[in-house]
JSON list of C-alpha atoms in Angstrom, two decimals:
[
{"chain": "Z", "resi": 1, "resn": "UNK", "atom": "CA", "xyz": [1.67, -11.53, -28.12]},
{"chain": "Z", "resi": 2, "resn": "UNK", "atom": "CA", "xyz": [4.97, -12.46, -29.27]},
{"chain": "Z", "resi": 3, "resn": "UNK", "atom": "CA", "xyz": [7.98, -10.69, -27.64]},
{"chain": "Z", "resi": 4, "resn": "UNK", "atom": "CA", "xyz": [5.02, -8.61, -25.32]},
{"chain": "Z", "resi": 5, "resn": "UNK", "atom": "CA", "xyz": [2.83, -10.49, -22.60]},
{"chain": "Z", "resi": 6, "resn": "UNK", "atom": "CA", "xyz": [0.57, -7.89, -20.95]},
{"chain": "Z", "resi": 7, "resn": "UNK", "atom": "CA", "xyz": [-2.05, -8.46, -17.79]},
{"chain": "Z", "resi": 8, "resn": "UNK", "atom": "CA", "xyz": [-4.21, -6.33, -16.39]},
{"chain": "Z", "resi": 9, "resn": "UNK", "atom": "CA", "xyz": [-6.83, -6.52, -13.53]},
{"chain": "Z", "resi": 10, "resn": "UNK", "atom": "CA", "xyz": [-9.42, -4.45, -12.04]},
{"chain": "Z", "resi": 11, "resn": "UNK", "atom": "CA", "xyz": [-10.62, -5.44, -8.54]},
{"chain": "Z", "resi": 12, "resn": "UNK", "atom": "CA", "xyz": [-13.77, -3.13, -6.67]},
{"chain": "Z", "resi": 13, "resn": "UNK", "atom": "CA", "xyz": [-15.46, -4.20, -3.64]},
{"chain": "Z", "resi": 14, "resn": "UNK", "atom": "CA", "xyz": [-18.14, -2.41, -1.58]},
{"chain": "Z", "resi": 15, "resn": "UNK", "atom": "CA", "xyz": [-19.70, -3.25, 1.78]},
{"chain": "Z", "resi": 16, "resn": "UNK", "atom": "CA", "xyz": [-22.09, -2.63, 4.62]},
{"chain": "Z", "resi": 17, "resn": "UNK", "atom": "CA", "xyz": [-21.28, -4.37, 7.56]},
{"chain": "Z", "resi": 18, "resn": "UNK", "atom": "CA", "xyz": [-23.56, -5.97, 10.44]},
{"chain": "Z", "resi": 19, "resn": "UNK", "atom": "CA", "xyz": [-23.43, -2.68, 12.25]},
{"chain": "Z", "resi": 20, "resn": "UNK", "atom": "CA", "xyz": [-24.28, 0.97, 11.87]},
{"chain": "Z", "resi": 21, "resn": "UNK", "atom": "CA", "xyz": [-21.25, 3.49, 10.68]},
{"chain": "Z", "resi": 22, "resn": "UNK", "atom": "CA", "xyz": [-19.10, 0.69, 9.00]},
{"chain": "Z", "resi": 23, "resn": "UNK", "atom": "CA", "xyz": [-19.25, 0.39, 4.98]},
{"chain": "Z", "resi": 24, "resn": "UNK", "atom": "CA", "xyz": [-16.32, 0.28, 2.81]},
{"chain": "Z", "resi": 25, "resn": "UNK", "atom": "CA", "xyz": [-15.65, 0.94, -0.72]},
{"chain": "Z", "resi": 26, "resn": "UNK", "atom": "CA", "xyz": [-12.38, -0.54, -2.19]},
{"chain": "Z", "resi": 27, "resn": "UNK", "atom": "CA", "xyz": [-11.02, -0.43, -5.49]},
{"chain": "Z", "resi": 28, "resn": "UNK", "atom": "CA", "xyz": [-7.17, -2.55, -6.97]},
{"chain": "Z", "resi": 29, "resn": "UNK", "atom": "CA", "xyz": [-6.05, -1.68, -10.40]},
{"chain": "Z", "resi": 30, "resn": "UNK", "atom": "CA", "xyz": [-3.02, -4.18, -12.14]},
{"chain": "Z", "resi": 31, "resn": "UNK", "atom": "CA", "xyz": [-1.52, -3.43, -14.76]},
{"chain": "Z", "resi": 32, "resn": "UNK", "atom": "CA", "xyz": [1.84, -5.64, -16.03]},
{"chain": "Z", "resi": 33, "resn": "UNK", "atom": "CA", "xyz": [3.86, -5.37, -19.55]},
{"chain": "Z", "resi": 34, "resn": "UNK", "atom": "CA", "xyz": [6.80, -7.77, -20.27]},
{"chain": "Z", "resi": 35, "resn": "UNK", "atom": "CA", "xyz": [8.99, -7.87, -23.40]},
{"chain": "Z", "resi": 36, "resn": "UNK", "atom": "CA", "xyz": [11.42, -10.48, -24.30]},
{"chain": "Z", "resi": 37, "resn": "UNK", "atom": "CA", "xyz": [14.30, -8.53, -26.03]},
{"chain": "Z", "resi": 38, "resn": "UNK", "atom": "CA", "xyz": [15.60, -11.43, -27.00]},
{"chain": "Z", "resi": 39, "resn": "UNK", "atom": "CA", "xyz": [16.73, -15.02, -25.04]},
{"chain": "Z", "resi": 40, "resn": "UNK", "atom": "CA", "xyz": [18.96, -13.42, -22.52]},
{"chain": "Z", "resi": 41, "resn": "UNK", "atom": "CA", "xyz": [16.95, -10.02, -21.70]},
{"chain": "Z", "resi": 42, "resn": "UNK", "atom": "CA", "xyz": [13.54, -9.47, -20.86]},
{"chain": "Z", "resi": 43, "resn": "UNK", "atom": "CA", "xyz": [12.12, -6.23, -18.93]},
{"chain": "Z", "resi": 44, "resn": "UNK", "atom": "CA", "xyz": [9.23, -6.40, -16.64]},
{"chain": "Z", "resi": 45, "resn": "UNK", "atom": "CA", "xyz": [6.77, -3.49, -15.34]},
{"chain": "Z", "resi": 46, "resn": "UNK", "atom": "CA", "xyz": [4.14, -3.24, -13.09]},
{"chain": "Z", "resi": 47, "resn": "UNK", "atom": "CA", "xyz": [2.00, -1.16, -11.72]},
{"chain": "Z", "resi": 48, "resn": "UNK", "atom": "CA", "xyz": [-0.70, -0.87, -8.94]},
{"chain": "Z", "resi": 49, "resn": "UNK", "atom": "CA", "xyz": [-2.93, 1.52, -7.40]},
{"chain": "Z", "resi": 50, "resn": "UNK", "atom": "CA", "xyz": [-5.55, 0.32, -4.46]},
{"chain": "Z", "resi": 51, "resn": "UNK", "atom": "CA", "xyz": [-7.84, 3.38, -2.95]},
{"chain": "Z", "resi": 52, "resn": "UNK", "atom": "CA", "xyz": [-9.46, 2.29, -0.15]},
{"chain": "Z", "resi": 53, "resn": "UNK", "atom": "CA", "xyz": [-12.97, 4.32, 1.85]},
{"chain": "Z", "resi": 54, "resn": "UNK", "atom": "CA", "xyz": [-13.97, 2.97, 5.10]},
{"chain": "Z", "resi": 55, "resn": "UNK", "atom": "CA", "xyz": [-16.62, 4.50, 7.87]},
{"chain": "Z", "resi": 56, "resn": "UNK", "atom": "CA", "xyz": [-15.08, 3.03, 10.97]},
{"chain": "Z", "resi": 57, "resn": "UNK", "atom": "CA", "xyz": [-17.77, 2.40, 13.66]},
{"chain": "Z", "resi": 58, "resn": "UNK", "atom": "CA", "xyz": [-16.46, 2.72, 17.60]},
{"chain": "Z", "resi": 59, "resn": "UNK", "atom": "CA", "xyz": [-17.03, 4.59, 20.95]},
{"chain": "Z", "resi": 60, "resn": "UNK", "atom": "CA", "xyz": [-17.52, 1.47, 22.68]},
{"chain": "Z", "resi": 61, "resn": "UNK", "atom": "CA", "xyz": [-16.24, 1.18, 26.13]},
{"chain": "Z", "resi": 62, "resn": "UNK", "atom": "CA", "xyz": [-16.15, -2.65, 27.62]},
{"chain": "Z", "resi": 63, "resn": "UNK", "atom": "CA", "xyz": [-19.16, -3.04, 29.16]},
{"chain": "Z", "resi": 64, "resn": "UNK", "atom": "CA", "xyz": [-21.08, -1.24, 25.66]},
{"chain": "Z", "resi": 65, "resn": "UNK", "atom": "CA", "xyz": [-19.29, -3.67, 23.61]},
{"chain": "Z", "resi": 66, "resn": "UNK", "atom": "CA", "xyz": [-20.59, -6.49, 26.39]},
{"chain": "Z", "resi": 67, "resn": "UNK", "atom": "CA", "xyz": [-23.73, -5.78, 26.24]},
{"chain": "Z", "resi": 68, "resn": "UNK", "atom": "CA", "xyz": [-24.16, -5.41, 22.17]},
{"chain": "Z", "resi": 69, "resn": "UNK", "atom": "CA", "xyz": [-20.78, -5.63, 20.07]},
{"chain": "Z", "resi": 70, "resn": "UNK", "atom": "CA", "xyz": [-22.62, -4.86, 16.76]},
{"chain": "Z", "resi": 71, "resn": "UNK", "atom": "CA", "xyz": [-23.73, -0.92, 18.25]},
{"chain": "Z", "resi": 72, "resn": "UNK", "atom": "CA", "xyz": [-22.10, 1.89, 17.43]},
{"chain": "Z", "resi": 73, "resn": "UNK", "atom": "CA", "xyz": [-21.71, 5.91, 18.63]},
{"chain": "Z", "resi": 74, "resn": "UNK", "atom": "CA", "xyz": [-19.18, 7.06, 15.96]},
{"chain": "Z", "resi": 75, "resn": "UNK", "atom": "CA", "xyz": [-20.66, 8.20, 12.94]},
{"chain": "Z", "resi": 76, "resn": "UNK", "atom": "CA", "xyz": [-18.05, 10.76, 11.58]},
{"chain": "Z", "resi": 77, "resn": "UNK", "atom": "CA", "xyz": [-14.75, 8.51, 11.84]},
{"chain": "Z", "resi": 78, "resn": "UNK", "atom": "CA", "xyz": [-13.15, 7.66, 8.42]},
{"chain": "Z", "resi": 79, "resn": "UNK", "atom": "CA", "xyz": [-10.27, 5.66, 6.93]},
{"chain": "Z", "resi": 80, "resn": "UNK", "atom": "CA", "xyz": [-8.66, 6.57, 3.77]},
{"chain": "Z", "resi": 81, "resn": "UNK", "atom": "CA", "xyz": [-5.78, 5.14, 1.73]},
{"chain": "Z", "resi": 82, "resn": "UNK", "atom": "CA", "xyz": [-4.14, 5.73, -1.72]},
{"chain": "Z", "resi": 83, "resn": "UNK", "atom": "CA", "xyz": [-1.30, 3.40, -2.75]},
{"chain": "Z", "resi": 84, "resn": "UNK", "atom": "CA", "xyz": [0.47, 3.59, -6.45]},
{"chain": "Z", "resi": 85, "resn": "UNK", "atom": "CA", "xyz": [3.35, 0.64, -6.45]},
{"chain": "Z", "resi": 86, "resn": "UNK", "atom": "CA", "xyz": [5.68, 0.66, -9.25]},
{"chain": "Z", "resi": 87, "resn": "UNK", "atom": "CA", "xyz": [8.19, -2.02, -9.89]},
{"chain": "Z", "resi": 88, "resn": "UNK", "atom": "CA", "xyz": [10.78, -2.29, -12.96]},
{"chain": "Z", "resi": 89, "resn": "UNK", "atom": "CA", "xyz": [12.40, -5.58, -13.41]},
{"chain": "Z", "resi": 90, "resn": "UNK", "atom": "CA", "xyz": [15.41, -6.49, -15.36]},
{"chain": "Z", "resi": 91, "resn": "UNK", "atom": "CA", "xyz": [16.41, -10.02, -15.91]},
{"chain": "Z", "resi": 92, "resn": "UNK", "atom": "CA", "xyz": [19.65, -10.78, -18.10]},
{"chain": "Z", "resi": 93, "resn": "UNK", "atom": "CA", "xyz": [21.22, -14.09, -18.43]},
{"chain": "Z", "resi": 94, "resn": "UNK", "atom": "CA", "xyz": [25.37, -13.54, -18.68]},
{"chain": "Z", "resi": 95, "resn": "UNK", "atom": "CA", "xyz": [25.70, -17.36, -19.91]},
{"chain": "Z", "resi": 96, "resn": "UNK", "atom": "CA", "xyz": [23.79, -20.33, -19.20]},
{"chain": "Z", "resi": 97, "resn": "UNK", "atom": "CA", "xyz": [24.82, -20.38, -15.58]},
{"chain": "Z", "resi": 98, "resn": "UNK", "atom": "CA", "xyz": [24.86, -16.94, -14.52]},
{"chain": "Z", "resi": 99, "resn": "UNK", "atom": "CA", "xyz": [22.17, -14.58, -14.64]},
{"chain": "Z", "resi": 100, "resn": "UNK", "atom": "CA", "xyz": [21.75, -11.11, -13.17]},
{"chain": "Z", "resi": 101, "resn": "UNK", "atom": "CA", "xyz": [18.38, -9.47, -11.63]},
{"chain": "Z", "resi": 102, "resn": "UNK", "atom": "CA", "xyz": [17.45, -6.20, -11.49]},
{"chain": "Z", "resi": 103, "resn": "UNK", "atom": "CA", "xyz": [14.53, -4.69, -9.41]},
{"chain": "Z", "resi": 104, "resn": "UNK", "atom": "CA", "xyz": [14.01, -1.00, -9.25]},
{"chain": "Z", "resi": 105, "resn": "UNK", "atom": "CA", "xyz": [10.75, 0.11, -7.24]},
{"chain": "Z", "resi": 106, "resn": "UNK", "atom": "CA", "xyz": [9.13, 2.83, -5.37]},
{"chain": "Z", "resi": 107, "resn": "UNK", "atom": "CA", "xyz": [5.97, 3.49, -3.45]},
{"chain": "Z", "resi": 108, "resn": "UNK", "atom": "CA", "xyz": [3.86, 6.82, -3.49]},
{"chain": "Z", "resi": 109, "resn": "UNK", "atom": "CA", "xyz": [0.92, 6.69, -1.23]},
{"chain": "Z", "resi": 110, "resn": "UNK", "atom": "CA", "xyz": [-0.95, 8.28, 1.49]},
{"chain": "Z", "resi": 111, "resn": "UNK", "atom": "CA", "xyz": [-2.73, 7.59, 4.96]},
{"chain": "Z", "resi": 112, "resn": "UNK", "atom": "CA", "xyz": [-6.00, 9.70, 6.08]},
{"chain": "Z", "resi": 113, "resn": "UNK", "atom": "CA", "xyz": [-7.79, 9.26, 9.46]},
{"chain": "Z", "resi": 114, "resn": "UNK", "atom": "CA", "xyz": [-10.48, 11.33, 10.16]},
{"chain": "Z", "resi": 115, "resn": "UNK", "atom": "CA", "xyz": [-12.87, 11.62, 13.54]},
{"chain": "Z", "resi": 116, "resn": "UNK", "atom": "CA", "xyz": [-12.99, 11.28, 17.10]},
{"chain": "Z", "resi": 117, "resn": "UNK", "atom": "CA", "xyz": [-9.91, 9.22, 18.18]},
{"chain": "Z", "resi": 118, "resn": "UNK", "atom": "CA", "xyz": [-10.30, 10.15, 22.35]},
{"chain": "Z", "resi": 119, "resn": "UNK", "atom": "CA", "xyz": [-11.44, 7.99, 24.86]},
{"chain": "Z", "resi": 120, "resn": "UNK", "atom": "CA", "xyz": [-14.45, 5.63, 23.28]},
{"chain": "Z", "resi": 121, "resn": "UNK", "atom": "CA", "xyz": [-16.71, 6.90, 26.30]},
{"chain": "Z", "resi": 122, "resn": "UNK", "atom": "CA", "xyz": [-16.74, 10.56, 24.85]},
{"chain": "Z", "resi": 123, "resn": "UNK", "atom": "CA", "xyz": [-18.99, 11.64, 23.34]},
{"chain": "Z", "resi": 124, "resn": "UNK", "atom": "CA", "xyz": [-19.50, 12.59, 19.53]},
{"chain": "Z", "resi": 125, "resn": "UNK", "atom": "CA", "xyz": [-20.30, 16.41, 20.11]},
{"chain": "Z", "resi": 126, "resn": "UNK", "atom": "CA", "xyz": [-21.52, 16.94, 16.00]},
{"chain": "Z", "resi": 127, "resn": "UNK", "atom": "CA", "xyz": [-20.49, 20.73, 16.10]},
{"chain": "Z", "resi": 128, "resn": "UNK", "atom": "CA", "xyz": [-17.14, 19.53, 17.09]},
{"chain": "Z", "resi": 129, "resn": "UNK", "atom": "CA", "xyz": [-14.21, 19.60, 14.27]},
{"chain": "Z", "resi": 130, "resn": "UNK", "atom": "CA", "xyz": [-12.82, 15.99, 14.16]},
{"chain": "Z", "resi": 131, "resn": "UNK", "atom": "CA", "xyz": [-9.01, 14.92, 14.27]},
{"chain": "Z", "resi": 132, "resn": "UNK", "atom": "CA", "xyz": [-7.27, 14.46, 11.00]},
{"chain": "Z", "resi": 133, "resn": "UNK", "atom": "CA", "xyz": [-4.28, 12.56, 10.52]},
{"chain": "Z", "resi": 134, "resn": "UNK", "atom": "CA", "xyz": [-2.42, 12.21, 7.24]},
{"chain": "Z", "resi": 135, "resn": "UNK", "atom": "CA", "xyz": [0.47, 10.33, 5.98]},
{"chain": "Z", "resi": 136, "resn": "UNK", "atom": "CA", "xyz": [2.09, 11.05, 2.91]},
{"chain": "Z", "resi": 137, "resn": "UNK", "atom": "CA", "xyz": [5.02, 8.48, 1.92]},
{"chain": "Z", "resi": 138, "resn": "UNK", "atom": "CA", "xyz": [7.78, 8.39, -1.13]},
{"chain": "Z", "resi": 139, "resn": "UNK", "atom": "CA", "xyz": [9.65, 5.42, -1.18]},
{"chain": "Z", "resi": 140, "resn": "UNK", "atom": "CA", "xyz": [12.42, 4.37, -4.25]},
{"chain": "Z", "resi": 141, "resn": "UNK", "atom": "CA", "xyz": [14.50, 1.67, -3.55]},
{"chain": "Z", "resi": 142, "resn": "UNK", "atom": "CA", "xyz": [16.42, -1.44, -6.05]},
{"chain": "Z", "resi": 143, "resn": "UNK", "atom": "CA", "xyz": [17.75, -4.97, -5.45]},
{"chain": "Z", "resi": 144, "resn": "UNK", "atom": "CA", "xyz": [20.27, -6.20, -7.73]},
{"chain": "Z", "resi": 145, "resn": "UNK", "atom": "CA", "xyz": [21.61, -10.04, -7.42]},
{"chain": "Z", "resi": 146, "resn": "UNK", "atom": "CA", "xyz": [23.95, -11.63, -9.28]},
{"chain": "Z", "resi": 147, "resn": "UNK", "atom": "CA", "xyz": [23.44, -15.99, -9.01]},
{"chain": "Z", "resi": 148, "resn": "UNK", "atom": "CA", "xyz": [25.50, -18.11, -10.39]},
{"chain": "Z", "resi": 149, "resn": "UNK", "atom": "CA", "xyz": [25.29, -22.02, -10.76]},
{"chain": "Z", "resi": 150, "resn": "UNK", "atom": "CA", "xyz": [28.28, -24.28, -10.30]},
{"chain": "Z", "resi": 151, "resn": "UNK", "atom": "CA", "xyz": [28.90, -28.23, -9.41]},
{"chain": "Z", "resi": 152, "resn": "UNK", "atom": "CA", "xyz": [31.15, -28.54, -6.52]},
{"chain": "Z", "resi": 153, "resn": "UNK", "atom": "CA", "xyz": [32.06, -32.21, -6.03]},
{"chain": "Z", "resi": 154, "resn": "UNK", "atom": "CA", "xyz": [29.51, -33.31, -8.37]},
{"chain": "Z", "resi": 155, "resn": "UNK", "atom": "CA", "xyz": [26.75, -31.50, -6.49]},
{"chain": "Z", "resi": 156, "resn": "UNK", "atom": "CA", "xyz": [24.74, -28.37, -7.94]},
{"chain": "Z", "resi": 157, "resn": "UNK", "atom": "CA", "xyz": [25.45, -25.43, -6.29]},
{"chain": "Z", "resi": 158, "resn": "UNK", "atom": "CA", "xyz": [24.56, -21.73, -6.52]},
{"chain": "Z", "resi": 159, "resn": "UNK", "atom": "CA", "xyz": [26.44, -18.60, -5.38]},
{"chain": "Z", "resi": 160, "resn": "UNK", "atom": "CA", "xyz": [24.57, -15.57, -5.32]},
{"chain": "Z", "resi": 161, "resn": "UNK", "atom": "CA", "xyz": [25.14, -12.05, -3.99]},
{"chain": "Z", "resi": 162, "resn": "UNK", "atom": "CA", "xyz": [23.70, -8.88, -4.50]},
{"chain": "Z", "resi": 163, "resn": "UNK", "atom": "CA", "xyz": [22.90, -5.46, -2.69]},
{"chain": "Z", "resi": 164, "resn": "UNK", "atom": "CA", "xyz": [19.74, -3.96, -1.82]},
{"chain": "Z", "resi": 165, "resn": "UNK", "atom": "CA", "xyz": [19.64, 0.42, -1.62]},
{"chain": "Z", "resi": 166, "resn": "UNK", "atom": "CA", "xyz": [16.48, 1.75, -0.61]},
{"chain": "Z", "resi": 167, "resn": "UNK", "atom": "CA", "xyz": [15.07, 5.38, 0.50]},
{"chain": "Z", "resi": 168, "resn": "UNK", "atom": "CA", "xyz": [12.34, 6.02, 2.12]},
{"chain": "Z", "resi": 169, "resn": "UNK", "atom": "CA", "xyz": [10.40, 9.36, 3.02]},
{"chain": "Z", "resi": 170, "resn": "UNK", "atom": "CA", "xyz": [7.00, 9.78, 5.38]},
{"chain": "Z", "resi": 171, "resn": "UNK", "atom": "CA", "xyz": [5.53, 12.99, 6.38]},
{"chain": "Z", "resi": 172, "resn": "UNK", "atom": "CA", "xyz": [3.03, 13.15, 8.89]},
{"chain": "Z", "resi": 173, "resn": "UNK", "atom": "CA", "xyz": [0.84, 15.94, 9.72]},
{"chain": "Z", "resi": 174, "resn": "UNK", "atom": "CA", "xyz": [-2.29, 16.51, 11.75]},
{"chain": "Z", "resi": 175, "resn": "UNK", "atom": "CA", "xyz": [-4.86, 19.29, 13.00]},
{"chain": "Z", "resi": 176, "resn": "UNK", "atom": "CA", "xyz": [-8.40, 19.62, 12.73]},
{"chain": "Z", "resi": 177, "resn": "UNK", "atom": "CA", "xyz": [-10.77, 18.68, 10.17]},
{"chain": "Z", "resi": 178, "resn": "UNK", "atom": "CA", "xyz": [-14.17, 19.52, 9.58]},
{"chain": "Z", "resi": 179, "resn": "UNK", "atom": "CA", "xyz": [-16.88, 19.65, 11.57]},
{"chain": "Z", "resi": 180, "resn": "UNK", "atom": "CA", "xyz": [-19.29, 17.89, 9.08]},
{"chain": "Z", "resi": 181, "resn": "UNK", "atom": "CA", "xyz": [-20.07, 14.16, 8.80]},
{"chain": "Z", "resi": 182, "resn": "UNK", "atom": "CA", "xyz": [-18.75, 12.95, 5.67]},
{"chain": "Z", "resi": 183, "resn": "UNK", "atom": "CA", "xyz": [-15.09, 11.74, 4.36]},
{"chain": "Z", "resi": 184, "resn": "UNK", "atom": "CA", "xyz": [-13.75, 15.37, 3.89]},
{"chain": "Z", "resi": 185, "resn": "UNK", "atom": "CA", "xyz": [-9.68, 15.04, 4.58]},
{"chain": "Z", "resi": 186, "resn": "UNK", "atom": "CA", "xyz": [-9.43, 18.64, 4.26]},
{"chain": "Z", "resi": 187, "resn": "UNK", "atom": "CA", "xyz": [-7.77, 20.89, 7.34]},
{"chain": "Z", "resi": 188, "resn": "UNK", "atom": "CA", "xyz": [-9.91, 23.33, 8.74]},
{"chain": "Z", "resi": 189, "resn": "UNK", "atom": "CA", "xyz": [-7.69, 25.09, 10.55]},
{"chain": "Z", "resi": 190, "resn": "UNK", "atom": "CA", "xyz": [-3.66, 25.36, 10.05]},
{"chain": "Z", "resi": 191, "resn": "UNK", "atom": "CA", "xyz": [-2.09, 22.06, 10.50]},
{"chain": "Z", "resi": 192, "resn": "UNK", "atom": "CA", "xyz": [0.98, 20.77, 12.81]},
{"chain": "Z", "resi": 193, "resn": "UNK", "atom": "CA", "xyz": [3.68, 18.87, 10.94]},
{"chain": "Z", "resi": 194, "resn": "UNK", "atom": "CA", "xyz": [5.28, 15.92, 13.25]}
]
């Protein structure tokens, strides 16, 4: 729509696998807004989120999963994920043979695993709290290159250089979580930071 082009997207799936303790629910949203300042400067955003549910089966040892891959003795172990991606892009033409780039970014996000991650021969004891893991991560970062086009003896060429800086954080904790069997990423009990 003139100067502004805009495109947005949103992408849910849902599943129940071929065996017990394994569906999935997962769920992409796009969004993207460009303007055209004028012929030498347009500025780009996007943005993008994707949660993601998933009952993980397991407690197979070799010989269970030999005798019937599609069983299963976990029925408490979950998968979690939460990403938000934002990107900022900045495009500026200098002349009509050099152009600078601009790509400022960052990531905010988190990891959960929750359930019985031991040997796959114990067993599930239900009054049991599970294992929780989670993962929180805060990433910023930008790449800026500068290309310009050339002939050298008659030949198009292209020099380009540019620098990338980029920051990245994770924290990782884990302890117990609950005793229950549904997708509760909650600590029971104080956590330990790693």
């Amino acid at each position: 729509t003139g100067k502004l082009n805009y495109y947005a997207f949103i992408n849910f799936r849902k599943g129940d696998c071929n065996c017990p303790n394994s569906d999935f629910s997962a769920n992409t949203n796009y969004a993207h807004l460009g303007y055209k300042f004028n012929e030498r400067l347009t500025l780009k955003l996007d943005y993008t989120n994707m949660q993601y549910l998933a009952q993980q089966p397991g407690g197979l040892t070799d010989a269970l999963y030999d005798q019937d891959p599609y069983q299963s003795f976990r029925t408490r172990n979950f998968f979690y994920v939460n990403w938000n991606l934002i990107a900022a892009d900045l495009d500026f033409q200098l002349n009509e043979r050099t152009a600078l780039n601009s790509r400022t970014f960052t990531l905010i996000g988190s990891r959960k695993a929750l359930g019985i991650r031991s040997n796959p021969g114990r067993v599930d004891n239900l009054g049991d709290p599970r294992d929780l893991l989670v993962d929180y991560y805060r990433n910023v970062g930008n790449e800026t290159r500068l290309l310009h086009k050339y002939k050298l003896w008659d030949k198009p060429s292209a020099f380009l250089v540019g620098f990338r800086a980029y920051r990245g954080y994770t924290e990782k904790t884990q302890g117990y979580g609950s005793n229950g069997t549904d997708a509760d990423f909650e600590f029971e009990t104080d956590s330990l930071g790693l």
